Amino acid sequence: MNKNYLGTVVYSKAGRDTDRKFIIMDIIDKEYVYICDGDLRKVQKPKKKKIKHLMFTETVAEDIKKSLISNVEVSNLQVRRFLQSLGTNKEV
């Protein structure tokens, strides 16, 4: 995986957090990423998740992505507000 996936909105397909929206915060390797939603999974302690357990969307949080690439701190409020602005619909 490459840094182009930073800031991408994903849905969890497995685990306790099934069907929840998250944003990819960091890429560990070709199998794992760190995700957060700013609520249950905070920016300070993101969840390590296997890529195969995620459903990717075409939605990207551009402001958050720019902040992550330039090493600017992202707040939980930013993440929560972006995910809430998407509504509850599941888009692919």
C-alpha angles and dihedrals in degrees: 000000000000136000091266088085094061111115094019117143113235137176123223114241097185141033134031091315095058113156094010120132119240139169122230106243102175141001116230100180140313091300106036139049136174115242134183140178099194090240117061092006109044126204089245092057109027122183120254106226136176113245091227088063092058132083109212124218129198091241117109126185096225096187092050091045092053090049092050093049093048092044094244114151115259118210128222088236092058091052094045094048093049093049092045090051089061092062125214099297118116109227124180 
